[in-house]
Amino acid sequence: MASLIQTELAESIIGEHFGDIVKVVARSMMRVKSSTIAEIIRNVRNQLEGSERKFGSFRRLEINQNLVKKALLILCQHNCIEVMMPTTEEVLRTKPHVRLRYRLKFEACLQMLRSPRFILLAKVMHGDIASMIIEQIFLHGRLKKDDIITHTIRSLAANGFEDEINESLKKKVGQMFNIMVKERFVVKVPPFDLSRPEEPPSRTEGLKKSLDFSIQKEETDKIPIEKKSSKILKKRNRYDFNESDEETIPIEMQMMLDNQKIIAGEKLAKKNSAVKADIGRYELEETEEQDTPKEVRGRVSTRGRKAPKKRIKESTKKMSSKTESKSSLASDKHIAVKAENEIENEKLSEAQKSVVWKVGVDQFHRVCRHLICMKLVKEHIPNKLAHDIMHELMKLAAPMERTANDPQSVSILFSELMRVLRTPTSSSLRLYKIALGSKPCLPSPQTVRAFLQHFASPKLGWIIEISDYGEGPGYVMNYLNMIKYIRERDVHSCITEIYDIETARICRVLNEKHYMEENAISDIALLPVRETREKLYRLMRDRLVLMQEVPRTSSHEPKSTTYLWTTNPQFLISTMKNRTENALLKVRIRYQHTYSSNKHLLEHEEKFKTMESDLRSKMANNLNRLRMAQLKLDETLMMYSCF
C-alpha cells in the first residue's frame, strides 16, 4: 500500500491529466490493494454520497456505471492499471463467479510527471520527429504503429515543420520510429493473456461433491451417453469464462483484440491456393520419377571392351532429359518456397501492424542515470579526457543493460576502450592536452590507465578493475557506488538544512566509519563531548541514528557496557523520499492555485492594459519557477525511487 502523500500526489496528477471523473475513480482504487469492477462502482457511489453530505449538492458529480468503466479504460490505456487473475483459492471459494481484479499502479502515475523530460531527451538525441513520436504516445497512450505515424504527421504539419504531408515525410517518421524501437525508447505492450485458473484435483470424492465437477456413478449409469455428456458439460461450463459476463472480460481485452485475431485478406487466400497447386504438382512429378526404372549407363567392361556407340547415345539422351526434369522440379520447388516465404512475410507484417506500443520508460531512466553520473564526474574532475573515458565506458556497456537499477555494468576491455578513444568523431579529433603548455595529442595508454586507477580507488569505487584473462584487463562501471555517493551528498545537505552543519558532520562521520563510540565521534567531528551527546540523542529521537549496546559482562550494567552509534541508511533514504514527495505535492498545489486564480490574466493578454500586463509577466515568471522546481524535485525523487 502507498503512503498518504503518494496517494495525494497521484490523485493530483491524474486529476490534472484526465479530469475529475477519472480522479474520483482512481481515489476509490487507492484505498484498497485490488478490487473488482463491482467493488469500484460501490466505492465510487459511497465516496460521492460522502462528498454530498460534506460539501452539499453543488459539489456532487453524476457518475454512473458506464462512466466508471470508461474511466478504467482511460487509466488502462495510459498503463496506470494492472489487471490480475484470481488465484486458485479464490476460484475454489467463489466457485462459478470468477472475477478479475484491478490495481492502480502509483509508479506509473508518478512517471507521467517525467513526460517533458523524456520528450526533451528524445529531441536532443534524435531530433524533432523523435520527440514528436514520444509526445504523441504520452498524449494518446498505447497505440499501433500506423496510428502513431498518422498522429505524428498531423502534429508536425500543425507546428509548421513540414508544409505538405507527402510520402517522404511518412517514410521519415517510419524510419525514426524503427530507430526508437531498436534503441528501446519505444517498446511493445505485452499481450494480455487471459489464462484460466487451474482446475482443482478431482480424485477424491469430497472435492467432486463440493465442486460438482461430476455426477455420482449410480445416477450416471441410468443416464444415456448423450444426456450424460451434455449434463457434465453444463456443470463444467460454469467454471469457464463466458464472454457475456462483464466481470470476466477485462477492459484491456478491448484494446488487445486486434493482437489475438488477425484475419488474412483475399490476396493471401489466392496465394495459398496457388502454393498448394504448385506443391501438389511437384509431389506428383516426384512419385512418377520414383516409379521409373534405373537407366542403363555406359560402363567399361573388365576386359577393356568399350560399350557400343548406340547405347552411349541413348544413355546420354536419357541423362539430358533427366537433368532437364530435375531442373524444372527444382525451379518449381523454388517458386513454391518463395511463395510460402512471401505469405509468411505478409502474415508477419499484418501481425506487426496490430502490435500495440508504449514509451520505454526503463530506457529513459537508464539515460537519465547516465546523465546524472556524467554530471558527477564533471563536478569531481573537470577534465575532458576523464569525462570522455567515463562516457565511452557507459556507451559501450549500455546495449547490455536490462533494467534502470542495475548495480554494475558488463566488463569492457581496455583495448576496446583505447580503440574508441583514438577514433575521431564528427565533432572532434580526440585530441587532449595532457599537461599545461603541452600540445593537444591522442591519449596514451598510460594516461588513460592513470584516470581509470583513480576512479577505481577505494575512496571512490566508481569503477571495478577485472584481472587479465588473456585479452587484457577489463573495467566495470559501479553504478551502485556512484548513486550512493550522490545520495549521501543530498542527505548531508538536507540534514544541514533541517538541523545544522555540526549534526550533518556527525552523520557523515558515522556513514564513513559505521560503528563508533561517543568520544571517538567527538574527536573526529571536532565537537565537545556534551554537544555531541545532545545531537546524537536528538538524531536518535528522529530515528536517523541507531545505538547498539555491547555488554562486557553478563550483568548488563551501564558501567561495563559499550555504546556504539551508527546511522540508519534505509530510514534516511525513506525520509528523503517522503520529504521530496511532500515538497513536490506542495509545489503542485501552489502551481494549480496560482494558475486558477490568475487564469484570466494569463489567457487574455490583449484585453488588458500595460499595468495589468506587468502583473501578467510576474505571474508567468512565478509559474515558470514553480514548473522548474517540479522538474528538480522529480529528478531528486527519481534518484531515490528508480535507481
mmCIF file of C-alpha atoms in Angstrom, residues 45-270:
data_model
loop_
_atom_site.group_PDB
_atom_site.id
_atom_site.type_symbol
_atom_site.label_atom_id
_atom_site.label_comp_id
_atom_site.label_asym_id
_atom_site.label_seq_id
_atom_site.Cartn_x
_atom_site.Cartn_y
_atom_site.Cartn_z
ATOM 1 C CA ARG A 45 -21.029 5.748 -5.034
ATOM 2 C CA ASN A 46 -20.114 5.797 -1.340
ATOM 3 C CA GLN A 47 -17.483 8.425 -1.998
ATOM 4 C CA LEU A 48 -19.932 10.655 -3.897
ATOM 5 C CA GLU A 49 -22.536 10.326 -1.143
ATOM 6 C CA GLY A 50 -19.943 11.297 1.466
ATOM 7 C CA SER A 51 -18.844 14.363 -0.514
ATOM 8 C CA GLU A 52 -22.520 15.403 -0.929
ATOM 9 C CA ARG A 53 -23.061 15.254 2.824
ATOM 10 C CA LYS A 54 -19.862 17.208 3.447
ATOM 11 C CA PHE A 55 -19.940 19.909 0.742
ATOM 12 C CA GLY A 56 -23.568 19.928 -0.419
ATOM 13 C CA SER A 57 -25.245 19.006 -3.690
ATOM 14 C CA PHE A 58 -23.371 21.614 -5.776
ATOM 15 C CA ARG A 59 -20.118 19.643 -5.443
ATOM 16 C CA ARG A 60 -21.614 16.305 -6.480
ATOM 17 C CA LEU A 61 -20.608 14.578 -9.729
ATOM 18 C CA GLU A 62 -23.077 12.361 -11.534
ATOM 19 C CA ILE A 63 -21.108 9.173 -12.287
ATOM 20 C CA ASN A 64 -22.901 6.069 -13.490
ATOM 21 C CA GLN A 65 -21.647 2.572 -14.244
ATOM 22 C CA ASN A 66 -20.682 3.334 -17.856
ATOM 23 C CA LEU A 67 -18.598 6.346 -16.840
ATOM 24 C CA VAL A 68 -16.711 4.242 -14.298
ATOM 25 C CA LYS A 69 -15.881 1.677 -16.987
ATOM 26 C CA LYS A 70 -14.758 4.425 -19.377
ATOM 27 C CA ALA A 71 -12.533 5.893 -16.662
ATOM 28 C CA LEU A 72 -10.981 2.475 -16.085
ATOM 29 C CA LEU A 73 -10.422 2.151 -19.826
ATOM 30 C CA ILE A 74 -8.627 5.520 -19.891
ATOM 31 C CA LEU A 75 -6.366 4.506 -16.997
ATOM 32 C CA CYS A 76 -5.656 1.181 -18.672
ATOM 33 C CA GLN A 77 -4.873 2.952 -21.971
ATOM 34 C CA HIS A 78 -2.192 5.005 -20.191
ATOM 35 C CA ASN A 79 -0.686 1.955 -18.361
ATOM 36 C CA CYS A 80 -1.901 3.050 -14.904
ATOM 37 C CA ILE A 81 -3.848 -0.136 -14.097
ATOM 38 C CA GLU A 82 -2.730 -3.716 -13.589
ATOM 39 C CA VAL A 83 -5.249 -6.496 -14.324
ATOM 40 C CA MET A 84 -4.862 -9.544 -12.079
ATOM 41 C CA MET A 85 -6.317 -13.020 -12.462
ATOM 42 C CA PRO A 86 -7.911 -14.669 -9.414
ATOM 43 C CA THR A 87 -5.913 -17.276 -7.551
ATOM 44 C CA THR A 88 -6.949 -20.902 -7.250
ATOM 45 C CA GLU A 89 -8.070 -20.320 -3.665
ATOM 46 C CA GLU A 90 -10.411 -17.536 -4.801
ATOM 47 C CA VAL A 91 -11.764 -19.787 -7.552
ATOM 48 C CA LEU A 92 -12.470 -22.528 -5.016
ATOM 49 C CA ARG A 93 -14.111 -20.037 -2.689
ATOM 50 C CA THR A 94 -16.278 -18.239 -5.260
ATOM 51 C CA LYS A 95 -16.974 -21.328 -7.437
ATOM 52 C CA PRO A 96 -18.666 -20.300 -10.691
ATOM 53 C CA HIS A 97 -18.283 -16.499 -10.346
ATOM 54 C CA VAL A 98 -14.689 -15.809 -11.389
ATOM 55 C CA ARG A 99 -13.926 -12.072 -11.314
ATOM 56 C CA LEU A 100 -10.849 -10.182 -12.392
ATOM 57 C CA ARG A 101 -9.276 -7.655 -10.057
ATOM 58 C CA TYR A 102 -7.760 -4.261 -10.871
ATOM 59 C CA ARG A 103 -4.943 -2.456 -9.091
ATOM 60 C CA LEU A 104 -3.756 1.116 -9.554
ATOM 61 C CA LYS A 105 -0.010 1.492 -10.200
ATOM 62 C CA PHE A 106 1.321 4.510 -8.296
ATOM 63 C CA GLU A 107 4.708 4.429 -10.028
ATOM 64 C CA ALA A 108 3.082 4.752 -13.462
ATOM 65 C CA CYS A 109 1.075 7.749 -12.223
ATOM 66 C CA LEU A 110 4.226 9.442 -10.918
ATOM 67 C CA GLN A 111 6.054 8.711 -14.183
ATOM 68 C CA MET A 112 3.601 10.941 -16.030
ATOM 69 C CA LEU A 113 5.399 13.907 -14.440
ATOM 70 C CA ARG A 114 8.534 12.963 -16.382
ATOM 71 C CA SER A 115 6.964 13.246 -19.825
ATOM 72 C CA PRO A 116 8.528 16.716 -20.545
ATOM 73 C CA ARG A 117 11.944 15.386 -19.524
ATOM 74 C CA PHE A 118 11.622 12.326 -21.763
ATOM 75 C CA ILE A 119 10.401 14.406 -24.718
ATOM 76 C CA LEU A 120 13.388 16.749 -24.326
ATOM 77 C CA LEU A 121 15.798 13.794 -24.163
ATOM 78 C CA ALA A 122 14.328 12.347 -27.372
ATOM 79 C CA LYS A 123 14.722 15.729 -29.086
ATOM 80 C CA VAL A 124 18.363 16.106 -28.005
ATOM 81 C CA MET A 125 19.301 12.559 -29.034
ATOM 82 C CA HIS A 126 17.289 12.059 -32.252
ATOM 83 C CA GLY A 127 15.654 15.327 -33.303
ATOM 84 C CA ASP A 128 12.187 16.835 -33.594
ATOM 85 C CA ILE A 129 10.482 13.830 -35.187
ATOM 86 C CA ALA A 130 11.545 11.526 -32.334
ATOM 87 C CA SER A 131 10.332 13.998 -29.707
ATOM 88 C CA MET A 132 7.001 14.287 -31.520
ATOM 89 C CA ILE A 133 6.619 10.478 -31.566
ATOM 90 C CA ILE A 134 7.180 10.280 -27.785
ATOM 91 C CA GLU A 135 4.815 13.204 -27.214
ATOM 92 C CA GLN A 136 2.006 11.557 -29.192
ATOM 93 C CA ILE A 137 2.407 8.286 -27.282
ATOM 94 C CA PHE A 138 2.237 10.186 -23.992
ATOM 95 C CA LEU A 139 -0.867 12.051 -25.152
ATOM 96 C CA HIS A 140 -2.838 9.115 -26.555
ATOM 97 C CA GLY A 141 -1.448 6.206 -24.513
ATOM 98 C CA ARG A 142 -0.672 2.854 -26.091
ATOM 99 C CA LEU A 143 -1.136 2.920 -29.878
ATOM 100 C CA LYS A 144 -0.439 0.942 -33.035
ATOM 101 C CA LYS A 145 2.384 1.907 -35.365
ATOM 102 C CA ASP A 146 0.124 3.326 -38.093
ATOM 103 C CA ASP A 147 -1.779 5.430 -35.567
ATOM 104 C CA ILE A 148 1.457 6.783 -34.090
ATOM 105 C CA ILE A 149 2.715 7.745 -37.569
ATOM 106 C CA THR A 150 -0.541 9.494 -38.515
ATOM 107 C CA HIS A 151 -0.717 11.456 -35.237
ATOM 108 C CA THR A 152 2.946 12.453 -35.583
ATOM 109 C CA ILE A 153 2.492 13.682 -39.165
ATOM 110 C CA ARG A 154 -0.534 15.763 -38.168
ATOM 111 C CA SER A 155 1.282 17.363 -35.244
ATOM 112 C CA LEU A 156 4.334 18.098 -37.407
ATOM 113 C CA ALA A 157 2.129 19.764 -40.019
ATOM 114 C CA ALA A 158 0.306 21.754 -37.324
ATOM 115 C CA ASN A 159 3.579 23.005 -35.795
ATOM 116 C CA GLY A 160 4.963 24.077 -39.173
ATOM 117 C CA PHE A 161 7.813 21.576 -39.501
ATOM 118 C CA GLU A 162 6.571 20.368 -42.902
ATOM 119 C CA ASP A 163 4.338 22.304 -45.291
ATOM 120 C CA GLU A 164 2.943 19.288 -47.145
ATOM 121 C CA ILE A 165 2.135 15.803 -45.944
ATOM 122 C CA ASN A 166 3.737 13.542 -48.523
ATOM 123 C CA GLU A 167 5.157 10.054 -48.743
ATOM 124 C CA SER A 168 8.693 11.204 -47.929
ATOM 125 C CA LEU A 169 7.578 12.595 -44.549
ATOM 126 C CA LYS A 170 5.721 9.369 -43.786
ATOM 127 C CA LYS A 171 8.850 7.405 -44.670
ATOM 128 C CA LYS A 172 10.989 9.596 -42.388
ATOM 129 C CA VAL A 173 8.602 9.137 -39.469
ATOM 130 C CA GLY A 174 8.531 5.355 -40.052
ATOM 131 C CA GLN A 175 12.329 5.170 -40.121
ATOM 132 C CA MET A 176 12.608 7.235 -36.942
ATOM 133 C CA PHE A 177 10.027 5.002 -35.268
ATOM 134 C CA ASN A 178 12.121 1.933 -36.161
ATOM 135 C CA ILE A 179 15.204 3.622 -34.689
ATOM 136 C CA MET A 180 13.351 4.366 -31.453
ATOM 137 C CA VAL A 181 12.189 0.738 -31.265
ATOM 138 C CA LYS A 182 15.719 -0.509 -31.931
ATOM 139 C CA GLU A 183 17.130 1.633 -29.118
ATOM 140 C CA ARG A 184 14.273 0.575 -26.753
ATOM 141 C CA PHE A 185 12.770 4.056 -26.357
ATOM 142 C CA VAL A 186 9.511 2.583 -27.677
ATOM 143 C CA VAL A 187 8.599 -0.948 -26.578
ATOM 144 C CA LYS A 188 5.808 -3.420 -27.217
ATOM 145 C CA VAL A 189 2.909 -3.775 -24.851
ATOM 146 C CA PRO A 190 2.865 -7.433 -23.757
ATOM 147 C CA PRO A 191 -0.337 -9.122 -24.976
ATOM 148 C CA PHE A 192 -2.854 -9.751 -22.245
ATOM 149 C CA ASP A 193 -3.005 -13.478 -21.561
ATOM 150 C CA LEU A 194 -6.408 -14.414 -20.164
ATOM 151 C CA SER A 195 -5.141 -17.631 -18.623
ATOM 152 C CA ARG A 196 -7.780 -19.754 -16.966
ATOM 153 C CA PRO A 197 -7.198 -20.832 -13.370
ATOM 154 C CA GLU A 198 -6.143 -24.396 -12.783
ATOM 155 C CA GLU A 199 -8.917 -26.881 -12.113
ATOM 156 C CA PRO A 200 -8.824 -28.342 -8.605
ATOM 157 C CA PRO A 201 -7.913 -32.024 -8.222
ATOM 158 C CA SER A 202 -10.922 -34.268 -8.868
ATOM 159 C CA ARG A 203 -9.612 -37.597 -7.495
ATOM 160 C CA THR A 204 -11.197 -37.511 -4.073
ATOM 161 C CA GLU A 205 -14.931 -37.808 -3.732
ATOM 162 C CA GLY A 206 -15.202 -34.893 -1.326
ATOM 163 C CA LEU A 207 -13.849 -32.417 -3.850
ATOM 164 C CA LYS A 208 -16.097 -33.913 -6.544
ATOM 165 C CA LYS A 209 -19.191 -33.363 -4.400
ATOM 166 C CA SER A 210 -18.178 -29.869 -3.284
ATOM 167 C CA LEU A 211 -17.226 -28.581 -6.742
ATOM 168 C CA ASP A 212 -19.877 -30.532 -8.740
ATOM 169 C CA PHE A 213 -17.444 -31.468 -11.498
ATOM 170 C CA SER A 214 -19.080 -34.850 -11.968
ATOM 171 C CA ILE A 215 -22.191 -36.853 -11.048
ATOM 172 C CA GLN A 216 -22.375 -39.907 -8.855
ATOM 173 C CA LYS A 217 -21.955 -43.282 -10.575
ATOM 174 C CA GLU A 218 -25.421 -44.569 -9.673
ATOM 175 C CA GLU A 219 -27.035 -41.622 -11.462
ATOM 176 C CA THR A 220 -24.709 -41.600 -14.446
ATOM 177 C CA ASP A 221 -25.298 -45.278 -15.185
ATOM 178 C CA LYS A 222 -29.009 -44.621 -15.656
ATOM 179 C CA ILE A 223 -28.490 -41.603 -17.929
ATOM 180 C CA PRO A 224 -27.850 -42.156 -21.660
ATOM 181 C CA ILE A 225 -24.445 -41.207 -23.069
ATOM 182 C CA GLU A 226 -25.631 -38.095 -24.933
ATOM 183 C CA LYS A 227 -27.518 -36.672 -21.947
ATOM 184 C CA LYS A 228 -24.676 -37.635 -19.619
ATOM 185 C CA SER A 229 -22.076 -35.711 -21.624
ATOM 186 C CA SER A 230 -24.320 -32.665 -22.039
ATOM 187 C CA LYS A 231 -25.079 -32.577 -18.325
ATOM 188 C CA ILE A 232 -21.406 -32.798 -17.359
ATOM 189 C CA LEU A 233 -20.501 -30.108 -19.888
ATOM 190 C CA LYS A 234 -23.142 -27.791 -18.486
ATOM 191 C CA LYS A 235 -21.742 -28.169 -14.996
ATOM 192 C CA ARG A 236 -18.166 -27.701 -16.159
ATOM 193 C CA ASN A 237 -19.038 -24.695 -18.297
ATOM 194 C CA ARG A 238 -19.952 -22.814 -15.162
ATOM 195 C CA TYR A 239 -16.216 -22.540 -14.428
ATOM 196 C CA ASP A 240 -15.292 -21.413 -17.940
ATOM 197 C CA PHE A 241 -15.090 -17.746 -18.870
ATOM 198 C CA ASN A 242 -18.244 -16.505 -20.541
ATOM 199 C CA GLU A 243 -17.839 -13.628 -22.968
ATOM 200 C CA SER A 244 -21.186 -12.149 -21.970
ATOM 201 C CA ASP A 245 -20.114 -11.760 -18.350
ATOM 202 C CA GLU A 246 -18.827 -8.214 -17.775
ATOM 203 C CA GLU A 247 -16.780 -9.213 -14.743
ATOM 204 C CA THR A 248 -14.755 -11.897 -16.530
ATOM 205 C CA ILE A 249 -13.782 -9.874 -19.610
ATOM 206 C CA PRO A 250 -11.102 -7.314 -18.682
ATOM 207 C CA ILE A 251 -11.102 -3.834 -20.082
ATOM 208 C CA GLU A 252 -7.678 -4.402 -21.607
ATOM 209 C CA MET A 253 -9.100 -7.092 -23.890
ATOM 210 C CA GLN A 254 -10.994 -4.407 -25.790
ATOM 211 C CA MET A 255 -7.655 -2.982 -26.935
ATOM 212 C CA MET A 256 -5.845 -6.303 -27.351
ATOM 213 C CA LEU A 257 -8.488 -7.838 -29.619
ATOM 214 C CA ASP A 258 -6.529 -6.940 -32.734
ATOM 215 C CA ASN A 259 -3.437 -8.726 -31.387
ATOM 216 C CA GLN A 260 -5.269 -12.023 -30.953
ATOM 217 C CA LYS A 261 -7.474 -12.027 -34.110
ATOM 218 C CA ILE A 262 -5.579 -11.376 -37.348
ATOM 219 C CA ILE A 263 -7.718 -12.076 -40.401
ATOM 220 C CA ALA A 264 -5.976 -12.794 -43.687
ATOM 221 C CA GLY A 265 -7.253 -10.950 -46.776
ATOM 222 C CA GLU A 266 -8.301 -12.204 -50.183
ATOM 223 C CA LYS A 267 -4.790 -11.893 -51.591
ATOM 224 C CA LEU A 268 -3.409 -14.291 -49.024
ATOM 225 C CA ALA A 269 -6.142 -16.822 -49.821
ATOM 226 C CA LYS A 270 -5.325 -16.689 -53.548
#
